[in-house]
Amino acid sequence: MPRVTINSERCKSCELCVAACPKKIIFLDNTQLNAFGYHPVSVVDQDACIACAFCAIMCPDSVIQIEK
C-alpha cells in the first residue's frame, strides 16, 4: 500500500500538489501552522493513494515523498 509523507515544516501552502492529485486526497490543513506561518497540506485518505507521485513531482520544495 502506498504511503504519502509530507514534511509539514517545509510546506509553503502553494497548493500545487492539491491541484495535481487525481484522487483529491490532499488538502490545505487550516487547523495547523508550521514554523514559517503557513498552513501545510495533509492527506485525507492514505488508502486511496494510487502512488502516481504527481503531488511529489509538482512540489517545488520537494516536501512530499511517496513510498510503495
mmCIF file of N, CA and C in Angstrom:
data_model
loop_
_atom_site.group_PDB
_atom_site.id
_atom_site.type_symbol
_atom_site.label_atom_id
_atom_site.label_comp_id
_atom_site.label_asym_id
_atom_site.label_seq_id
_atom_site.Cartn_x
_atom_site.Cartn_y
_atom_site.Cartn_z
ATOM 1 N N MET A 1 0.840 -1.169 0.000
ATOM 2 C CA MET A 1 0.000 0.000 0.000
ATOM 3 C C MET A 1 0.893 1.244 0.000
ATOM 4 N N PRO A 2 0.638 2.189 -0.886
ATOM 5 C CA PRO A 2 1.437 3.419 -0.947
ATOM 6 C C PRO A 2 1.227 4.290 0.292
ATOM 7 N N ARG A 3 2.249 5.046 0.612
ATOM 8 C CA ARG A 3 2.165 5.962 1.758
ATOM 9 C C ARG A 3 2.708 7.318 1.344
ATOM 10 N N VAL A 4 1.954 8.382 1.626
ATOM 11 C CA VAL A 4 2.362 9.748 1.330
ATOM 12 C C VAL A 4 2.916 10.351 2.614
ATOM 13 N N THR A 5 4.148 10.863 2.544
ATOM 14 C CA THR A 5 4.767 11.519 3.687
ATOM 15 C C THR A 5 5.029 12.971 3.315
ATOM 16 N N ILE A 6 4.572 13.878 4.167
ATOM 17 C CA ILE A 6 4.717 15.307 3.905
ATOM 18 C C ILE A 6 5.531 15.939 5.026
ATOM 19 N N ASN A 7 6.573 16.671 4.645
ATOM 20 C CA ASN A 7 7.359 17.424 5.617
ATOM 21 C C ASN A 7 6.624 18.744 5.852
ATOM 22 N N SER A 8 5.758 18.772 6.833
ATOM 23 C CA SER A 8 4.893 19.921 7.089
ATOM 24 C C SER A 8 5.659 21.196 7.408
ATOM 25 N N GLU A 9 6.819 21.063 8.000
ATOM 26 C CA GLU A 9 7.597 22.249 8.369
ATOM 27 C C GLU A 9 8.182 22.975 7.163
ATOM 28 N N ARG A 10 8.317 22.294 6.041
ATOM 29 C CA ARG A 10 8.876 22.928 4.844
ATOM 30 C C ARG A 10 7.816 23.321 3.824
ATOM 31 N N CYS A 11 6.556 22.966 4.063
ATOM 32 C CA CYS A 11 5.469 23.252 3.129
ATOM 33 C C CYS A 11 5.159 24.748 3.114
ATOM 34 N N LYS A 12 5.008 25.326 1.908
ATOM 35 C CA LYS A 12 4.707 26.747 1.740
ATOM 36 C C LYS A 12 3.254 27.007 1.350
ATOM 37 N N SER A 13 2.424 26.032 1.397
ATOM 38 C CA SER A 13 0.985 26.174 1.102
ATOM 39 C C SER A 13 0.698 26.639 -0.319
ATOM 40 N N CYS A 14 1.522 26.258 -1.270
ATOM 41 C CA CYS A 14 1.307 26.712 -2.650
ATOM 42 C C CYS A 14 0.130 25.993 -3.301
ATOM 43 N N GLU A 15 -0.243 24.840 -2.780
ATOM 44 C CA GLU A 15 -1.370 24.026 -3.239
ATOM 45 C C GLU A 15 -1.199 23.429 -4.635
ATOM 46 N N LEU A 16 -0.002 23.405 -5.171
ATOM 47 C CA LEU A 16 0.226 22.757 -6.463
ATOM 48 C C LEU A 16 -0.045 21.259 -6.357
ATOM 49 N N CYS A 17 0.302 20.675 -5.228
ATOM 50 C CA CYS A 17 0.054 19.240 -5.026
ATOM 51 C C CYS A 17 -1.447 18.954 -4.939
ATOM 52 N N VAL A 18 -2.186 19.858 -4.321
ATOM 53 C CA VAL A 18 -3.642 19.701 -4.206
ATOM 54 C C VAL A 18 -4.265 19.642 -5.599
ATOM 55 N N ALA A 19 -3.839 20.547 -6.472
ATOM 56 C CA ALA A 19 -4.366 20.590 -7.836
ATOM 57 C C ALA A 19 -3.940 19.377 -8.653
ATOM 58 N N ALA A 20 -2.756 18.828 -8.363
ATOM 59 C CA ALA A 20 -2.214 17.726 -9.162
ATOM 60 C C ALA A 20 -2.770 16.348 -8.787
ATOM 61 N N CYS A 21 -3.299 16.210 -7.598
ATOM 62 C CA CYS A 21 -3.740 14.891 -7.126
ATOM 63 C C CYS A 21 -5.013 14.440 -7.843
ATOM 64 N N PRO A 22 -4.949 13.342 -8.596
ATOM 65 C CA PRO A 22 -6.143 12.870 -9.316
ATOM 66 C C PRO A 22 -7.201 12.266 -8.387
ATOM 67 N N LYS A 23 -6.803 11.826 -7.217
ATOM 68 C CA LYS A 23 -7.738 11.227 -6.262
ATOM 69 C C LYS A 23 -8.283 12.256 -5.271
ATOM 70 N N LYS A 24 -7.771 13.479 -5.313
ATOM 71 C CA LYS A 24 -8.231 14.581 -4.437
ATOM 72 C C LYS A 24 -8.157 14.212 -2.953
ATOM 73 N N ILE A 25 -7.031 13.623 -2.554
ATOM 74 C CA ILE A 25 -6.857 13.237 -1.153
ATOM 75 C C ILE A 25 -5.924 14.178 -0.396
ATOM 76 N N ILE A 26 -5.381 15.187 -1.070
ATOM 77 C CA ILE A 26 -4.505 16.156 -0.419
ATOM 78 C C ILE A 26 -5.273 17.465 -0.272
ATOM 79 N N PHE A 27 -5.174 18.063 0.919
ATOM 80 C CA PHE A 27 -5.895 19.314 1.174
ATOM 81 C C PHE A 27 -5.052 20.239 2.039
ATOM 82 N N LEU A 28 -5.355 21.508 1.987
ATOM 83 C CA LEU A 28 -4.691 22.503 2.810
ATOM 84 C C LEU A 28 -5.311 22.437 4.202
ATOM 85 N N ASP A 29 -4.491 22.144 5.192
ATOM 86 C CA ASP A 29 -4.974 21.961 6.554
ATOM 87 C C ASP A 29 -4.968 23.295 7.303
ATOM 88 N N ASN A 30 -6.124 23.924 7.371
ATOM 89 C CA ASN A 30 -6.244 25.224 8.023
ATOM 90 C C ASN A 30 -6.208 25.145 9.546
ATOM 91 N N THR A 31 -6.099 23.944 10.098
ATOM 92 C CA THR A 31 -6.066 23.794 11.555
ATOM 93 C C THR A 31 -4.650 23.830 12.114
ATOM 94 N N GLN A 32 -3.629 23.794 11.243
ATOM 95 C CA GLN A 32 -2.240 23.810 11.707
ATOM 96 C C GLN A 32 -1.456 24.936 11.058
ATOM 97 N N LEU A 33 -0.391 25.332 11.712
ATOM 98 C CA LEU A 33 0.571 26.277 11.158
ATOM 99 C C LEU A 33 1.956 25.692 11.369
ATOM 100 N N ASN A 34 2.832 25.858 10.361
ATOM 101 C CA ASN A 34 4.206 25.417 10.556
ATOM 102 C C ASN A 34 5.032 26.578 11.118
ATOM 103 N N ALA A 35 6.314 26.386 11.298
ATOM 104 C CA ALA A 35 7.188 27.391 11.908
ATOM 105 C C ALA A 35 7.267 28.673 11.087
ATOM 106 N N PHE A 36 6.967 28.596 9.789
ATOM 107 C CA PHE A 36 7.027 29.771 8.919
ATOM 108 C C PHE A 36 5.677 30.489 8.797
ATOM 109 N N GLY A 37 4.653 29.956 9.471
ATOM 110 C CA GLY A 37 3.342 30.583 9.455
ATOM 111 C C GLY A 37 2.438 30.145 8.320
ATOM 112 N N TYR A 38 2.802 29.065 7.642
ATOM 113 C CA TYR A 38 1.992 28.543 6.545
ATOM 114 C C TYR A 38 1.112 27.396 7.036
ATOM 115 N N HIS A 39 -0.028 27.228 6.394
ATOM 116 C CA HIS A 39 -0.877 26.071 6.635
ATOM 117 C C HIS A 39 -0.366 24.944 5.729
ATOM 118 N N PRO A 40 0.206 23.882 6.287
ATOM 119 C CA PRO A 40 0.715 22.796 5.446
ATOM 120 C C PRO A 40 -0.410 21.929 4.886
ATOM 121 N N VAL A 41 -0.084 21.165 3.874
ATOM 122 C CA VAL A 41 -1.053 20.230 3.314
ATOM 123 C C VAL A 41 -1.059 18.943 4.125
ATOM 124 N N SER A 42 -2.153 18.229 4.040
ATOM 125 C CA SER A 42 -2.316 16.944 4.709
ATOM 126 C C SER A 42 -2.992 15.979 3.752
ATOM 127 N N VAL A 43 -2.962 14.715 4.120
ATOM 128 C CA VAL A 43 -3.589 13.665 3.312
ATOM 129 C C VAL A 43 -4.844 13.188 4.032
ATOM 130 N N VAL A 44 -5.949 13.178 3.315
ATOM 131 C CA VAL A 44 -7.242 12.780 3.886
ATOM 132 C C VAL A 44 -7.331 11.268 4.030
ATOM 133 N N ASP A 45 -6.931 10.534 2.990
ATOM 134 C CA ASP A 45 -7.136 9.086 2.966
ATOM 135 C C ASP A 45 -5.927 8.394 2.340
ATOM 136 N N GLN A 46 -5.015 7.921 3.184
ATOM 137 C CA GLN A 46 -3.809 7.245 2.690
ATOM 138 C C GLN A 46 -4.156 6.037 1.823
ATOM 139 N N ASP A 47 -5.221 5.329 2.161
ATOM 140 C CA ASP A 47 -5.597 4.116 1.430
ATOM 141 C C ASP A 47 -6.053 4.407 -0.001
ATOM 142 N N ALA A 48 -6.480 5.619 -0.280
ATOM 143 C CA ALA A 48 -6.942 5.978 -1.626
ATOM 144 C C ALA A 48 -5.793 6.369 -2.559
ATOM 145 N N CYS A 49 -4.596 6.534 -2.016
ATOM 146 C CA CYS A 49 -3.439 6.928 -2.829
ATOM 147 C C CYS A 49 -3.098 5.828 -3.841
ATOM 148 N N ILE A 50 -2.850 6.233 -5.089
ATOM 149 C CA ILE A 50 -2.501 5.280 -6.141
ATOM 150 C C ILE A 50 -1.016 5.358 -6.507
ATOM 151 N N ALA A 51 -0.240 6.124 -5.743
ATOM 152 C CA ALA A 51 1.209 6.265 -5.911
ATOM 153 C C ALA A 51 1.607 6.793 -7.284
ATOM 154 N N CYS A 52 0.802 7.695 -7.824
ATOM 155 C CA CYS A 52 1.135 8.280 -9.129
ATOM 156 C C CYS A 52 2.288 9.277 -9.005
ATOM 157 N N ALA A 53 2.478 9.825 -7.812
ATOM 158 C CA ALA A 53 3.552 10.774 -7.486
ATOM 159 C C ALA A 53 3.404 12.133 -8.153
ATOM 160 N N PHE A 54 2.232 12.441 -8.681
ATOM 161 C CA PHE A 54 2.013 13.766 -9.276
ATOM 162 C C PHE A 54 2.228 14.861 -8.242
ATOM 163 N N CYS A 55 1.798 14.613 -7.020
ATOM 164 C CA CYS A 55 1.953 15.608 -5.964
ATOM 165 C C CYS A 55 3.433 15.890 -5.692
ATOM 166 N N ALA A 56 4.222 14.837 -5.601
ATOM 167 C CA ALA A 56 5.655 14.997 -5.331
ATOM 168 C C ALA A 56 6.373 15.673 -6.490
ATOM 169 N N ILE A 57 5.959 15.377 -7.703
ATOM 170 C CA ILE A 57 6.574 15.987 -8.886
ATOM 171 C C ILE A 57 6.259 17.477 -8.936
ATOM 172 N N MET A 58 5.050 17.855 -8.594
ATOM 173 C CA MET A 58 4.630 19.258 -8.663
ATOM 174 C C MET A 58 5.201 20.115 -7.538
ATOM 175 N N CYS A 59 5.559 19.521 -6.421
ATOM 176 C CA CYS A 59 6.023 20.280 -5.258
ATOM 177 C C CYS A 59 7.370 20.945 -5.548
ATOM 178 N N PRO A 60 7.420 22.292 -5.524
ATOM 179 C CA PRO A 60 8.662 22.990 -5.838
ATOM 180 C C PRO A 60 9.728 22.842 -4.762
ATOM 181 N N ASP A 61 9.343 22.429 -3.560
ATOM 182 C CA ASP A 61 10.299 22.313 -2.458
ATOM 183 C C ASP A 61 10.583 20.873 -2.041
ATOM 184 N N SER A 62 10.078 19.929 -2.793
ATOM 185 C CA SER A 62 10.312 18.500 -2.531
ATOM 186 C C SER A 62 9.966 18.102 -1.106
ATOM 187 N N VAL A 63 8.809 18.499 -0.627
ATOM 188 C CA VAL A 63 8.409 18.157 0.730
ATOM 189 C C VAL A 63 7.552 16.897 0.791
ATOM 190 N N ILE A 64 7.230 16.318 -0.374
ATOM 191 C CA ILE A 64 6.363 15.147 -0.415
ATOM 192 C C ILE A 64 7.145 13.929 -0.913
ATOM 193 N N GLN A 65 6.988 12.829 -0.194
ATOM 194 C CA GLN A 65 7.596 11.563 -0.602
ATOM 195 C C GLN A 65 6.495 10.518 -0.716
ATOM 196 N N ILE A 66 6.620 9.692 -1.747
ATOM 197 C CA ILE A 66 5.682 8.584 -1.949
ATOM 198 C C ILE A 66 6.457 7.290 -1.718
ATOM 199 N N GLU A 67 5.966 6.486 -0.812
ATOM 200 C CA GLU A 67 6.593 5.196 -0.523
ATOM 201 C C GLU A 67 5.651 4.092 -0.964
ATOM 202 N N LYS A 68 6.182 3.115 -1.653
ATOM 203 C CA LYS A 68 5.353 1.978 -2.083
ATOM 204 C C LYS A 68 5.546 0.806 -1.168
#
